[in-house]
Tab-separated table of C-alpha atoms in Angstrom:
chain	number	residue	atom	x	y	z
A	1	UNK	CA	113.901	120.022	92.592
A	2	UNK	CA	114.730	117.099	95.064
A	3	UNK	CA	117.111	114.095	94.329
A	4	UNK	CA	113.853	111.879	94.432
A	5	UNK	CA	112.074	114.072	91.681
A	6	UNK	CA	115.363	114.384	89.614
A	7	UNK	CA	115.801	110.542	89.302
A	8	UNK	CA	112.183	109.704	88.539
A	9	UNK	CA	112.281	112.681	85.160
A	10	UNK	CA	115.617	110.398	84.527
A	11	UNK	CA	113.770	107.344	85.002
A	12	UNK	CA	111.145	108.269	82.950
A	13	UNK	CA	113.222	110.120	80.037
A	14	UNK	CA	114.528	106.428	79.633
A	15	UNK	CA	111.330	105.144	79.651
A	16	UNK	CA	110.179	107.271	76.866
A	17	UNK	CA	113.543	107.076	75.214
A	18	UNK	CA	113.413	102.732	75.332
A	19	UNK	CA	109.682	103.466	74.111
A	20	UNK	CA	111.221	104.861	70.736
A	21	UNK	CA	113.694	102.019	70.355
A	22	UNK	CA	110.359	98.978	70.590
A	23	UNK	CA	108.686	101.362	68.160
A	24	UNK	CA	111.815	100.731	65.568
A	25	UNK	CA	112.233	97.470	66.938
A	26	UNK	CA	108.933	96.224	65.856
A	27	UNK	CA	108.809	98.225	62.621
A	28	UNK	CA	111.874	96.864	61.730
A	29	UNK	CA	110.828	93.602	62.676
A	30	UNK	CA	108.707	93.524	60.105
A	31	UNK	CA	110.955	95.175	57.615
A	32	UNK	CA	113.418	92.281	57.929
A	33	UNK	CA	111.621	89.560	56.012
A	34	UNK	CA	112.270	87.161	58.502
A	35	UNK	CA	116.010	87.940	59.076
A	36	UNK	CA	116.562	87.741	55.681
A	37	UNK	CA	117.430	91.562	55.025
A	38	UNK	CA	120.340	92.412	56.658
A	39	UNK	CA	120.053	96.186	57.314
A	40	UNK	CA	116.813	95.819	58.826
A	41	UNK	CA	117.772	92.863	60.547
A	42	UNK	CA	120.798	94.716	62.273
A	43	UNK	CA	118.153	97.353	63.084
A	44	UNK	CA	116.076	95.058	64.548
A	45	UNK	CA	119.079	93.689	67.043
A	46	UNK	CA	120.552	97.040	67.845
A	47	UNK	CA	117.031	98.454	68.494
A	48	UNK	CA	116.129	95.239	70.732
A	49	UNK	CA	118.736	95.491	72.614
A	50	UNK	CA	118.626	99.377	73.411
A	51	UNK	CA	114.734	99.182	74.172
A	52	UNK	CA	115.717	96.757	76.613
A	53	UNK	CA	118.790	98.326	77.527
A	54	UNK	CA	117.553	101.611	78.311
A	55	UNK	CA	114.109	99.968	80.349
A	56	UNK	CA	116.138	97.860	82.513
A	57	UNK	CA	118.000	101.311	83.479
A	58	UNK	CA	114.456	102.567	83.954
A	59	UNK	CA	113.785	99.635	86.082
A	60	UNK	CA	115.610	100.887	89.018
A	61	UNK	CA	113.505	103.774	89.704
A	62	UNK	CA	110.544	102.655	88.173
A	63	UNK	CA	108.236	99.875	89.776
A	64	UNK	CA	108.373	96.979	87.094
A	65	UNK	CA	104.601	97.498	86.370
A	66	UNK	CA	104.391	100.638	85.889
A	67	UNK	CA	107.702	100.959	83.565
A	68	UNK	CA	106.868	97.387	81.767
A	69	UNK	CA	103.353	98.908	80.805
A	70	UNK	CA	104.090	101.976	80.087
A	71	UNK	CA	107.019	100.734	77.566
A	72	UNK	CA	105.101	98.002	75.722
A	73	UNK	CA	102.039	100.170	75.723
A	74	UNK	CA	103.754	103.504	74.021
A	75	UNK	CA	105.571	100.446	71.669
A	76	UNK	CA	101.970	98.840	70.946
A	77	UNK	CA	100.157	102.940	69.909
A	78	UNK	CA	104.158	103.458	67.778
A	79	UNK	CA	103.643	100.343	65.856
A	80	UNK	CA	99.856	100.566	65.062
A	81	UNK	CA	100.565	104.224	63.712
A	82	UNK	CA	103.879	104.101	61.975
A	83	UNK	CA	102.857	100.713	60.805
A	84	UNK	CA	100.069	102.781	58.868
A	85	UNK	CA	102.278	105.370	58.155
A	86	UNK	CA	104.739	103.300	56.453
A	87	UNK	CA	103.597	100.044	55.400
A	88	UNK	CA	100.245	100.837	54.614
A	89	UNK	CA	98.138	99.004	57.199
A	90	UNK	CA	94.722	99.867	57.932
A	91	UNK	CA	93.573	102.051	60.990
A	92	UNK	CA	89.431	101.421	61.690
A	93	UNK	CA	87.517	102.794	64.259
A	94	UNK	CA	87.854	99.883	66.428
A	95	UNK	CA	91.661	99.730	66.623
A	96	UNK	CA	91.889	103.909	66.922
A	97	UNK	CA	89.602	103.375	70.116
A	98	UNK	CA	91.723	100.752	71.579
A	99	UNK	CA	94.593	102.666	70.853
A	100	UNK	CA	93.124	106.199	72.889
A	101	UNK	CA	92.363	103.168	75.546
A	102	UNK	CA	95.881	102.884	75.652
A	103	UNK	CA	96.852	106.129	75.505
A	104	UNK	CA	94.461	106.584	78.601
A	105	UNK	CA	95.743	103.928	80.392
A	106	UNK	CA	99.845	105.138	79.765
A	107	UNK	CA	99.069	108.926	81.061
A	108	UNK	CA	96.928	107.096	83.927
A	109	UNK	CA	99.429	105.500	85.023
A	110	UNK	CA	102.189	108.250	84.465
A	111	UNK	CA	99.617	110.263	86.496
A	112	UNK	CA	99.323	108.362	89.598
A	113	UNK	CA	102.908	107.048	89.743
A	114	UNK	CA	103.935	111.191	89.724
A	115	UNK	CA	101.338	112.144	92.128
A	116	UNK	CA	101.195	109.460	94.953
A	117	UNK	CA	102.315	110.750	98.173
A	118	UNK	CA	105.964	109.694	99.441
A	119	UNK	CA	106.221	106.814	101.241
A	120	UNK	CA	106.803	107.810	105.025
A	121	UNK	CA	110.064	107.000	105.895
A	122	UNK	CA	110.247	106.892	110.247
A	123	UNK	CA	111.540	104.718	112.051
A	124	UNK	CA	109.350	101.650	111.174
A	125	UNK	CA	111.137	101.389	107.707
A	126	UNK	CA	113.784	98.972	107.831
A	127	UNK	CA	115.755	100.028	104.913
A	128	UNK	CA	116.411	103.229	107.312
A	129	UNK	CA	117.718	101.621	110.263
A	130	UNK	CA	121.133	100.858	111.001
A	131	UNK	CA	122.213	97.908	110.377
A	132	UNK	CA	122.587	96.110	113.805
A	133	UNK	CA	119.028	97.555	114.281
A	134	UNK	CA	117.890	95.394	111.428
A	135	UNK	CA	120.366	92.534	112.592
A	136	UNK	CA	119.412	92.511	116.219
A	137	UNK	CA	115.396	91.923	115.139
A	138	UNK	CA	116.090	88.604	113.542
A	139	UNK	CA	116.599	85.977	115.833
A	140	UNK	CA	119.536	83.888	115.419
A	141	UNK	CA	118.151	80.492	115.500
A	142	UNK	CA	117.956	78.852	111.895
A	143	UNK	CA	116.138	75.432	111.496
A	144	UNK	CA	118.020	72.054	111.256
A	145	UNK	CA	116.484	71.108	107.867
A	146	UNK	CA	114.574	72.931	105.212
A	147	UNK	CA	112.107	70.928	103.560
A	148	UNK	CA	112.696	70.822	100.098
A	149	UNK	CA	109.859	71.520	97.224
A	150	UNK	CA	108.664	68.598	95.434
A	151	UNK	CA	106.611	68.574	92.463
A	152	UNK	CA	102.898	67.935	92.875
A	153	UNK	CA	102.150	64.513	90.813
């Protein structure tokens, strides 16, 4: 198993594990009252701030898209069915369709993130040159004066 192979499973055991932690973080949200319990408001902080935690590690390997969906999207399909589980809400036919929608969309995207070719890295890719080869293409002039921005009235 390469390097390259090795840190995406990483990648996206954090993914799945970050997934777990928006599950409890919106079930808990919910279970707090409005802040007003303070168990389930300490759950909802700890489990906040590992979800986000643990996707930002993600992150690195993980184009932003493709993590960001993936996370919210297994977090949406946790909360819909432990939300059922344990509080009681109601599942119809509408929301379980949206939900395999979802589903779809999550392995989709798992799918074609795993399987697209690897990038070819020759000699065109910057990020594998040497530095002064990278250096030595920019020329050294810089402009006097940079316009600034200015808000459009």
């Amino acid at each position: 198993m390469g390097v390259q192979r090795t840190e995406s499973a990483k990648a996206w055991t954090l993914l799945l594990i970050a997934a777990a932690f928006e599950i409890v973080f919106a079930l808990s949200s919910a279970a707090n009252e409005g802040f007003t319990r303070p168990v389930p408001s300490l759950i909802t902080a700890v489990a906040g701030g590992g979800g986000v935690y643990l996707l930002s590690l993600a992150l690195r390997t993980l184009d932003v898209g493709i993590g960001y969906t993936v996370w919210t999207g297994i977090g949406s399909v946790g909360a819909v069915v432990f939300g059922a589980l344990l509080f009681g809400e109601s599942i119809t036919v509408g929301k379980v369709a949206c939900l395999v929608a979802i589903i779809g969309g999550v392995l989709g995207l798992h799918m074609t993130t795993e399987s697209a070719p690897e990038a070819d890295h020759g000699a065109d890719d910057e990020a594998d040159r040497p530095e002064s080869a990278v250096t030595d293409a920019v020329p050294d002039v810089v402009p006097d004066a940079v316009p600034e921005r200015t808000a459009k009235q």
